[in-house]
PDB file of N, CA and C in Angstrom:
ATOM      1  N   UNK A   1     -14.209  21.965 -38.838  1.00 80.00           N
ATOM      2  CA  UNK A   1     -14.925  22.500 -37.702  1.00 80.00           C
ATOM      3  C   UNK A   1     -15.508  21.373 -36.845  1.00 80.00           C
ATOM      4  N   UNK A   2     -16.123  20.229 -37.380  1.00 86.00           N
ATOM      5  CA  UNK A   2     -16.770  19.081 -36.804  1.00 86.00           C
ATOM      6  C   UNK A   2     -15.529  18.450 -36.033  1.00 86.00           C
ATOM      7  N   UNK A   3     -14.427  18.265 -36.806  1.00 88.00           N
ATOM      8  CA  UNK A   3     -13.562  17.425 -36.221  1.00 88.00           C
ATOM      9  C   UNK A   3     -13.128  18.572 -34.848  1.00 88.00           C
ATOM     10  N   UNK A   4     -12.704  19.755 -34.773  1.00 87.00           N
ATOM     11  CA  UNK A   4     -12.199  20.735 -33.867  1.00 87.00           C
ATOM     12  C   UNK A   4     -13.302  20.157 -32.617  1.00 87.00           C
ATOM     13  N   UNK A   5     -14.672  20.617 -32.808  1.00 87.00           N
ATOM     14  CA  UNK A   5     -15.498  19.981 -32.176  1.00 87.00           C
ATOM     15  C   UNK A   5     -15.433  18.851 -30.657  1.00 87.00           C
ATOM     16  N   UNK A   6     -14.916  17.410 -32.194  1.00 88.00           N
ATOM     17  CA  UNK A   6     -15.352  16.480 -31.387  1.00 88.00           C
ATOM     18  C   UNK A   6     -14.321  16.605 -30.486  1.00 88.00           C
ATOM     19  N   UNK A   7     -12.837  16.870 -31.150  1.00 88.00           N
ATOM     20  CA  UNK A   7     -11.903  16.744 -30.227  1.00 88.00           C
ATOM     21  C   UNK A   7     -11.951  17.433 -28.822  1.00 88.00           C
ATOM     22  N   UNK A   8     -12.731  18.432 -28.950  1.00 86.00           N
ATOM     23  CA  UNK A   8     -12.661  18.924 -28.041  1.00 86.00           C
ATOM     24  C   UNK A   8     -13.976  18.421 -26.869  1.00 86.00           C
ATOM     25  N   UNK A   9     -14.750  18.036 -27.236  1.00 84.00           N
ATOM     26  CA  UNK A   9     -15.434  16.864 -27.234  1.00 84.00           C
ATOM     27  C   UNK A   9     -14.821  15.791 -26.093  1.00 84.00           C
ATOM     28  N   UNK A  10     -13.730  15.118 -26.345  1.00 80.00           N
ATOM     29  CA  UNK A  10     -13.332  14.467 -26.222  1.00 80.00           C
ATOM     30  C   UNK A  10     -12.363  14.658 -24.848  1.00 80.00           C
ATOM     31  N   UNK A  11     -11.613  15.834 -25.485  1.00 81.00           N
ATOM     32  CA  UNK A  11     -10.724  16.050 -24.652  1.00 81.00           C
ATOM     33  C   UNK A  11     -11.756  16.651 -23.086  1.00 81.00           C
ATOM     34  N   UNK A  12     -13.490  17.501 -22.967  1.00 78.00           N
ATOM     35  CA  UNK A  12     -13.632  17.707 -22.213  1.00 78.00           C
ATOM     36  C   UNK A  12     -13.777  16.464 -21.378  1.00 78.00           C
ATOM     37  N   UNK A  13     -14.805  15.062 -21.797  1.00 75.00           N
ATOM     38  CA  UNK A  13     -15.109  14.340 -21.425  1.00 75.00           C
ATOM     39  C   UNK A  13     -13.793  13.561 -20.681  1.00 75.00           C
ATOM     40  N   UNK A  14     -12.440  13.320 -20.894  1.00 72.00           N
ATOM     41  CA  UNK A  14     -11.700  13.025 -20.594  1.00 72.00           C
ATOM     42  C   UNK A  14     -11.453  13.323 -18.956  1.00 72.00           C
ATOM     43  N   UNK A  15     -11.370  14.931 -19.388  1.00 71.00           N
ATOM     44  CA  UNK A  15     -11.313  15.217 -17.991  1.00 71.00           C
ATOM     45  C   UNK A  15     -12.619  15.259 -16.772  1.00 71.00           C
ATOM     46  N   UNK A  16     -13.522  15.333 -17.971  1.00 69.00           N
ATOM     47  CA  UNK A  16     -15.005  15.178 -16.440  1.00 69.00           C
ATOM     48  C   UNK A  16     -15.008  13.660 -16.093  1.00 69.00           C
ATOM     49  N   UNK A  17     -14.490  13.046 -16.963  1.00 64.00           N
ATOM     50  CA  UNK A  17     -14.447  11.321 -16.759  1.00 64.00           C
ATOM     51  C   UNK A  17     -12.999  10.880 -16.104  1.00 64.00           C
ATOM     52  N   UNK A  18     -12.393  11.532 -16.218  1.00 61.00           N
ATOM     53  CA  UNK A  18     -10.803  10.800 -15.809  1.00 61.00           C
ATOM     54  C   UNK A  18     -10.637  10.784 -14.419  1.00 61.00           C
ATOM     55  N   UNK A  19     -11.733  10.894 -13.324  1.00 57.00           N
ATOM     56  CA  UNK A  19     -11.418  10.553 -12.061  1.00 57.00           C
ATOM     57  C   UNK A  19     -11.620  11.874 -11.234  1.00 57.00           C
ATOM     58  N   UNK A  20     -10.316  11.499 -10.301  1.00 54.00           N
ATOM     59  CA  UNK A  20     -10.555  12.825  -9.220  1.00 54.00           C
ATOM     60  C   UNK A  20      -9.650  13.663  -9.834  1.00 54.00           C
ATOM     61  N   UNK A  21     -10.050  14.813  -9.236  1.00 53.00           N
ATOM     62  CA  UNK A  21      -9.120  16.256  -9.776  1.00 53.00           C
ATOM     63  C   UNK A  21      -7.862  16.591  -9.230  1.00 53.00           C
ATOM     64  N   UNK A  22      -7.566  15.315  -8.123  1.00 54.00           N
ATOM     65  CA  UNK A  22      -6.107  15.164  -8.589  1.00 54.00           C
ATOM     66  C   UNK A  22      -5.264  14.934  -9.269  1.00 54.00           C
ATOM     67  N   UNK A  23      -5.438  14.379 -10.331  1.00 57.00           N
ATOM     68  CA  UNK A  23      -4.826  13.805 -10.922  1.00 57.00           C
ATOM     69  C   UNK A  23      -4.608  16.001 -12.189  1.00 57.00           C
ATOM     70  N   UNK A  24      -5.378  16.416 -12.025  1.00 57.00           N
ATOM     71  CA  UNK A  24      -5.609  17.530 -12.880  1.00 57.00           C
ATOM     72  C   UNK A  24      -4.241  18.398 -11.969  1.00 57.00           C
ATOM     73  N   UNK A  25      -4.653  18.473 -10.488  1.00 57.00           N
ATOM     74  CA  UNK A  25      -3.781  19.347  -9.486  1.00 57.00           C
ATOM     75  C   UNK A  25      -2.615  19.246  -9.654  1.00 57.00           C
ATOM     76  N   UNK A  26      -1.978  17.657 -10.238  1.00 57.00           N
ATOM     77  CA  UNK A  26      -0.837  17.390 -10.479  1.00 57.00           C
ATOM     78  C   UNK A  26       0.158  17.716 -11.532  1.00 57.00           C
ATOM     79  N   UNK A  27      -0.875  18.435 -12.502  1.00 58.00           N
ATOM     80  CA  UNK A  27      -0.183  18.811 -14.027  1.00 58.00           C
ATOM     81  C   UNK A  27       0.918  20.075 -13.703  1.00 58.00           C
ATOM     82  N   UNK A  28       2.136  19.919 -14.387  1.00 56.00           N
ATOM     83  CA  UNK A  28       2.062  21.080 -14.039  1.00 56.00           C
ATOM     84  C   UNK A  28       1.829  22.446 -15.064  1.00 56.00           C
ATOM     85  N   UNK A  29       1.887  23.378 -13.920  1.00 59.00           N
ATOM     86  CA  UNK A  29       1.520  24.812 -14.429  1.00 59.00           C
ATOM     87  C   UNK A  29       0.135  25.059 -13.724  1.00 59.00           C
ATOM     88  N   UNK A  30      -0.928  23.996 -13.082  1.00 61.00           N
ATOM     89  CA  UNK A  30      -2.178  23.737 -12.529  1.00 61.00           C
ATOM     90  C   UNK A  30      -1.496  24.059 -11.061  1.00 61.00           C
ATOM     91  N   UNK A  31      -0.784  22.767 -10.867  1.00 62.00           N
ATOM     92  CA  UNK A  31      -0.901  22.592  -9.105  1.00 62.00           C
ATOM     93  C   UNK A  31      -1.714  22.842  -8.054  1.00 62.00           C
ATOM     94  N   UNK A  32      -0.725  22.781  -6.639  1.00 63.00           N
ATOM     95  CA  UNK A  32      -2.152  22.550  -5.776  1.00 63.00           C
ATOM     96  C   UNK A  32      -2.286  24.011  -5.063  1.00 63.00           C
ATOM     97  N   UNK A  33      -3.194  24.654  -4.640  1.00 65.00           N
ATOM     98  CA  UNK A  33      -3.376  25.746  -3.941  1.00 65.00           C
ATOM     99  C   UNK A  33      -2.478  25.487  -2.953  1.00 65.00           C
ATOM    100  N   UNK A  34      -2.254  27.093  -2.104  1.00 67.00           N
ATOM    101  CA  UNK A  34      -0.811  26.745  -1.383  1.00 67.00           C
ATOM    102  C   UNK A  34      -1.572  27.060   0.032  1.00 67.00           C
ATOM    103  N   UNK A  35      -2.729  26.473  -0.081  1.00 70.00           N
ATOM    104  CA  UNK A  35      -3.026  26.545   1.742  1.00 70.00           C
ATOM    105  C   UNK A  35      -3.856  24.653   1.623  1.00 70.00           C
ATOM    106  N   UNK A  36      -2.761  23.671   0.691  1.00 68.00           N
ATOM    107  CA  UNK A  36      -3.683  22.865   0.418  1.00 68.00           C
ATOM    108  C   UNK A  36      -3.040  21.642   1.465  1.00 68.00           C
ATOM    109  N   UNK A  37      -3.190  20.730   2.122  1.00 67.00           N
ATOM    110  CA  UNK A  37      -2.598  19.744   2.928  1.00 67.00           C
ATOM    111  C   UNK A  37      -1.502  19.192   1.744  1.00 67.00           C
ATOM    112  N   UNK A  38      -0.538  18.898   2.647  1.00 68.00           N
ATOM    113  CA  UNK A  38      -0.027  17.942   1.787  1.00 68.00           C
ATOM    114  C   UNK A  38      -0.169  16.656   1.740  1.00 68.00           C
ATOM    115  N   UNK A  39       0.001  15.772   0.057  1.00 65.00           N
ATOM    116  CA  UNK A  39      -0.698  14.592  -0.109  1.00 65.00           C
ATOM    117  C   UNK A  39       0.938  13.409  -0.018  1.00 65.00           C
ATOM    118  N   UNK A  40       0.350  12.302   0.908  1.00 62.00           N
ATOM    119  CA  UNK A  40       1.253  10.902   0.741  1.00 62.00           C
ATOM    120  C   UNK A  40       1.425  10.652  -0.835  1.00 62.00           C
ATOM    121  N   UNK A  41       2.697  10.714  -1.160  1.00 65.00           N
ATOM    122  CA  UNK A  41       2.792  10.200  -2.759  1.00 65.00           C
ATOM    123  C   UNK A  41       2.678   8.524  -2.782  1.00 65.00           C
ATOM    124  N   UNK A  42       2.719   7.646  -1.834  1.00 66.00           N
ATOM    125  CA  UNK A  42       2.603   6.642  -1.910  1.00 66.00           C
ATOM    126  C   UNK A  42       0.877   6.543  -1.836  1.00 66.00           C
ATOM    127  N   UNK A  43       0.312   5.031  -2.264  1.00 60.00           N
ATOM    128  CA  UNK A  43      -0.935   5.289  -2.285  1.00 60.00           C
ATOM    129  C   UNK A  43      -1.138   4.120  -0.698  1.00 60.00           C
ATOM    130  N   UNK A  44      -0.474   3.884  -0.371  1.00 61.00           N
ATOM    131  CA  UNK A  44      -0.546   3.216   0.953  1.00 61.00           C
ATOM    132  C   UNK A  44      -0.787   3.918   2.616  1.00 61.00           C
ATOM    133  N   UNK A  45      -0.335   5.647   1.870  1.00 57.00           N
ATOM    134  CA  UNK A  45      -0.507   6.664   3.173  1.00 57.00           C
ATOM    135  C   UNK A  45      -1.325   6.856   3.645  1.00 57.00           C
ATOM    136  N   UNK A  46      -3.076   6.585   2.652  1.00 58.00           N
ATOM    137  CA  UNK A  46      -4.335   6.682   3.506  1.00 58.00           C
ATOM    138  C   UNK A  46      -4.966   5.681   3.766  1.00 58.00           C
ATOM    139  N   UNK A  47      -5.827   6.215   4.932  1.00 62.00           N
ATOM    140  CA  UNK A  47      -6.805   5.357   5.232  1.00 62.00           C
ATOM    141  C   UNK A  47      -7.378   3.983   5.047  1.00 62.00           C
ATOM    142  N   UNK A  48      -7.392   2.762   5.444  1.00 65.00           N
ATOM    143  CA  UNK A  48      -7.964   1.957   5.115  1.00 65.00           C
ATOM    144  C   UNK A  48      -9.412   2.501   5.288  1.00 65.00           C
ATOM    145  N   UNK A  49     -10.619   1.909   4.345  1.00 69.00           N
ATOM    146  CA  UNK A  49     -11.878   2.490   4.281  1.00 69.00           C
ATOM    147  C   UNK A  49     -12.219   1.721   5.285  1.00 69.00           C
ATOM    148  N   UNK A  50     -12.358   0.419   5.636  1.00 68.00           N
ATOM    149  CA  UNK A  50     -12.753  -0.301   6.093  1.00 68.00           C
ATOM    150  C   UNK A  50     -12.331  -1.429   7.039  1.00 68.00           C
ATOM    151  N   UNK A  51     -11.267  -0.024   7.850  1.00 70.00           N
ATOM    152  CA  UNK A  51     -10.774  -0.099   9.295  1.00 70.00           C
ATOM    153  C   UNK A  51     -11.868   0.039  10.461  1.00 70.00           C
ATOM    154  N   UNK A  52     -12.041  -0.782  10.713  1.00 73.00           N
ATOM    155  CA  UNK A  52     -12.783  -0.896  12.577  1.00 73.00           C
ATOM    156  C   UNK A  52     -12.162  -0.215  13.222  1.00 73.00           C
ATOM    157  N   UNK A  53     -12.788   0.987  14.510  1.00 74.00           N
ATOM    158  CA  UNK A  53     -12.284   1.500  15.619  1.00 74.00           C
ATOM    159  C   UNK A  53     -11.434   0.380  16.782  1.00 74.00           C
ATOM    160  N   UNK A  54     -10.587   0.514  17.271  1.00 77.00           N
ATOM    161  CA  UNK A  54     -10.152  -0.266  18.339  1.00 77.00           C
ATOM    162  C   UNK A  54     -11.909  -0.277  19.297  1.00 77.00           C
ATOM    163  N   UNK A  55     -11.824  -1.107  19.758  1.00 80.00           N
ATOM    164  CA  UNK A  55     -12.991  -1.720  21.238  1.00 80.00           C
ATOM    165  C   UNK A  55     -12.455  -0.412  21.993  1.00 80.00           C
ATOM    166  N   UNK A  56     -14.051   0.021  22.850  1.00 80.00           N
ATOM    167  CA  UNK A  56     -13.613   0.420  23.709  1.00 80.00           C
ATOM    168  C   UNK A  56     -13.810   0.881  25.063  1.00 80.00           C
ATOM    169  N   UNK A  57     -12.996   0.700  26.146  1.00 85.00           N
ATOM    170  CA  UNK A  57     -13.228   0.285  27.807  1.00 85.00           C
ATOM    171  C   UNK A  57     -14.079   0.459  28.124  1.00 85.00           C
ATOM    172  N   UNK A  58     -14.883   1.892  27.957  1.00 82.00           N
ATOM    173  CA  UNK A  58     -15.897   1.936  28.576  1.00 82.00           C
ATOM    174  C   UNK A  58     -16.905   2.394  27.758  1.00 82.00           C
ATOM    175  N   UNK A  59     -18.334   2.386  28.105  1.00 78.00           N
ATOM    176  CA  UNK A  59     -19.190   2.758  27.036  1.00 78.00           C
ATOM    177  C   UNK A  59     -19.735   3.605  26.637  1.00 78.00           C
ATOM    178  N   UNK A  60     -19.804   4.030  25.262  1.00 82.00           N
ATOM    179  CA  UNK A  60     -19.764   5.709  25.076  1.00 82.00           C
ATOM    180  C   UNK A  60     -20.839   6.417  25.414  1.00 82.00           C
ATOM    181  N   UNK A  61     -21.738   5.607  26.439  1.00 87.00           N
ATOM    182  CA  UNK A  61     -23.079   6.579  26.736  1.00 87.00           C
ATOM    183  C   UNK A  61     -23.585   5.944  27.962  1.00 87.00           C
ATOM    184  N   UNK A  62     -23.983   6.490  28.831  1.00 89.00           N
ATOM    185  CA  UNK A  62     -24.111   5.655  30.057  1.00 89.00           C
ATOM    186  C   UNK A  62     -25.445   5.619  29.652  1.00 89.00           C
ATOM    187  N   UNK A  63     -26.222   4.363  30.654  1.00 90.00           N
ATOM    188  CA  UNK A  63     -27.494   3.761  30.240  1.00 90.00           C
ATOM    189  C   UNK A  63     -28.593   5.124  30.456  1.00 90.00           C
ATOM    190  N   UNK A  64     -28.050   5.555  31.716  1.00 93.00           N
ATOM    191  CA  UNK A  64     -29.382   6.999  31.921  1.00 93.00           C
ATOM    192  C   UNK A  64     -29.362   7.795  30.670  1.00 93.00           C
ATOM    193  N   UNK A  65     -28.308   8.144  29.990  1.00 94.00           N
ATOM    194  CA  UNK A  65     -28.315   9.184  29.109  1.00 94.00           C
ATOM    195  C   UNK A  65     -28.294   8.760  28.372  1.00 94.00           C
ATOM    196  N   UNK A  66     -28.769   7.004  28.012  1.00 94.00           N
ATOM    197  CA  UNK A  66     -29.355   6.718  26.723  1.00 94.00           C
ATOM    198  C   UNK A  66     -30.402   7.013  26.705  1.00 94.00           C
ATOM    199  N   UNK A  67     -31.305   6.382  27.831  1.00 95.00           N
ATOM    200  CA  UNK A  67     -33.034   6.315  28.493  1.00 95.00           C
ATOM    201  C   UNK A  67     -33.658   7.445  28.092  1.00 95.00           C
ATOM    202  N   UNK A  68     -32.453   8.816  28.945  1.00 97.00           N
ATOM    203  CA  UNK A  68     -32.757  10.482  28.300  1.00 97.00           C
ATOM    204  C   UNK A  68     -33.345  10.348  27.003  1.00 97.00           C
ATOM    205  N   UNK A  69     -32.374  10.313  26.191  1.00 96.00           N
ATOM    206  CA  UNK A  69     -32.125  10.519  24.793  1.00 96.00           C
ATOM    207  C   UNK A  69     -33.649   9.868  24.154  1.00 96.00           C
ATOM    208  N   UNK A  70     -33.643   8.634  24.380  1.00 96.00           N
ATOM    209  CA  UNK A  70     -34.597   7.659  24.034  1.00 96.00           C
ATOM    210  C   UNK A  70     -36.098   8.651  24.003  1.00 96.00           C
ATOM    211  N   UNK A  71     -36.200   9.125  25.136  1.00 97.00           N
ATOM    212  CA  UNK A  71     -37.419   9.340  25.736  1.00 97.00           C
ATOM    213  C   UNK A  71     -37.967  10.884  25.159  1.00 97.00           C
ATOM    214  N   UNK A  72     -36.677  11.729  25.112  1.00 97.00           N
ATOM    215  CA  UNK A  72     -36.698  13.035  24.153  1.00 97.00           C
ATOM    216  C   UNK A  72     -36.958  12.893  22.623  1.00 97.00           C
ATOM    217  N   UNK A  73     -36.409  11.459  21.868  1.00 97.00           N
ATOM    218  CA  UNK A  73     -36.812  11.214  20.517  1.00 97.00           C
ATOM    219  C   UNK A  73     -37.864  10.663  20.764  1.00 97.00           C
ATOM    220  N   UNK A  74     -38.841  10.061  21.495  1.00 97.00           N
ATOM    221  CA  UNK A  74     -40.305   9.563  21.339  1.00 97.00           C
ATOM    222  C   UNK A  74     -41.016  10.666  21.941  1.00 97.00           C
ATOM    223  N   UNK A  75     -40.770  11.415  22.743  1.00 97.00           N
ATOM    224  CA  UNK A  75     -41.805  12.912  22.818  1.00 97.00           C
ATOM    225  C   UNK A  75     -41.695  13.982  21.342  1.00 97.00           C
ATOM    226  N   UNK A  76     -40.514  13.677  20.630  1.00 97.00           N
ATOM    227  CA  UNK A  76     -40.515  14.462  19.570  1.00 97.00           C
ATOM    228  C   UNK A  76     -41.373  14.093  18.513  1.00 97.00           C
ATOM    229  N   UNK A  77     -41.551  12.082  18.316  1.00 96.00           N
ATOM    230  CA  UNK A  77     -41.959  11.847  17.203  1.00 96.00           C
ATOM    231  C   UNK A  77     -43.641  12.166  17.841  1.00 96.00           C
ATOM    232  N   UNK A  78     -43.655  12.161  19.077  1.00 96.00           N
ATOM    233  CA  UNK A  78     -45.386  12.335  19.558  1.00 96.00           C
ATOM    234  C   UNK A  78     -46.377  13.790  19.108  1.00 96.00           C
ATOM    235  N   UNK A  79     -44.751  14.665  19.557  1.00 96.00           N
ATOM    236  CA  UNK A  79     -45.510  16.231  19.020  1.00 96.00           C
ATOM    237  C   UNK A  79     -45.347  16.071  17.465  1.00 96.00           C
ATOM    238  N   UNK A  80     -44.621  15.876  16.934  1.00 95.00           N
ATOM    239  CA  UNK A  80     -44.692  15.368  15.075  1.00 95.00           C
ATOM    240  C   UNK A  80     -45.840  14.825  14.858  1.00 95.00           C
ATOM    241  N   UNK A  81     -46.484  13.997  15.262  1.00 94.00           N
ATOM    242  CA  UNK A  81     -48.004  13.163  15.049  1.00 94.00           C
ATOM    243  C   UNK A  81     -48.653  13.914  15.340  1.00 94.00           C
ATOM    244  N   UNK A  82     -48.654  14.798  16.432  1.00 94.00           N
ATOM    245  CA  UNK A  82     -50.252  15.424  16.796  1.00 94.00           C
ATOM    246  C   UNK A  82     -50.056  16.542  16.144  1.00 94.00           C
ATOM    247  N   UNK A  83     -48.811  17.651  15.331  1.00 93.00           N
ATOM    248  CA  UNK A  83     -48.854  18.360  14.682  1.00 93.00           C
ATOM    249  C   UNK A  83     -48.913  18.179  13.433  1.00 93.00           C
ATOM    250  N   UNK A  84     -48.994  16.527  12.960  1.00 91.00           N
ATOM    251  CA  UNK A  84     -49.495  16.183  11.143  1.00 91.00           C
ATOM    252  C   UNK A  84     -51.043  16.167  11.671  1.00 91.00           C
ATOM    253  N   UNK A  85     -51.187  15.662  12.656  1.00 91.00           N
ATOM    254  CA  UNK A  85     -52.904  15.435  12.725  1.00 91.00           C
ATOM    255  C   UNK A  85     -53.820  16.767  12.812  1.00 91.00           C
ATOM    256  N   UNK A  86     -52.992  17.836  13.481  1.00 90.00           N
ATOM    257  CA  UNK A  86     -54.016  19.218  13.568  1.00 90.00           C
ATOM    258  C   UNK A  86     -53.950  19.603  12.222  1.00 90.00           C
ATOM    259  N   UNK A  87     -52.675  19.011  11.206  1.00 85.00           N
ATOM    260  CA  UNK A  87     -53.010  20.651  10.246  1.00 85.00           C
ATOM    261  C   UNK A  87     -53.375  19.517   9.142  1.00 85.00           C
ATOM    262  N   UNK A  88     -53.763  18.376   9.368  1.00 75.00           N
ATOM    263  CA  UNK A  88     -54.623  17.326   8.290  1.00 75.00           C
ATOM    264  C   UNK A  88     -56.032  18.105   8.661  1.00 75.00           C
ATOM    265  N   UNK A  89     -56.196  18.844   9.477  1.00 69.00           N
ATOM    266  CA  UNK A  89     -57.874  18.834  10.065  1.00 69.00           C
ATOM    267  C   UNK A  89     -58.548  20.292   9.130  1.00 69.00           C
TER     268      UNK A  89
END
């Protein structure tokens, strides 16, 4: 019974430890749900993590509608202060 146990034991930890649940999706008789993307079998098909965007021409926020922005997050953090300060009172 101990030994049934550990093995099984073993065998759960395997799988909560053995990575991503692809590697599970891949068994078969498991597979992948059938509304699931399909995956590059090479491991070269995704993403570099730590790809930079190309530069680009123009800039993603013009200076006024930074200024906006700016000026709407410091009236927000202002009503935040005076509404910690009324209900400290």
């Amino acid at each position: 019974m101990t030994r049934l146990l550990a093995i099984g034991a073993l065998i759960g930890s395997a799988i909560a430890l053995g990575g991503c649940s692809t590697s599970i999706a891949d068994l078969p008789g498991v597979g992948l749900p059938a509304d699931a993307p399909a995956r590059p079998k090479e491991a070269n098909g995704y993403l570099p993590v730590h790809d930079m965007p190309p530069d680009r021409e123009e800039a993603p926020m013009k200076p006024a509608e930074q200024a906006k922005i700016e000026a709407e997050l410091i009236a927000a953090r202002a009503r935040q202060a005076a509404a910690a300060q009324n209900a400290g009172k």
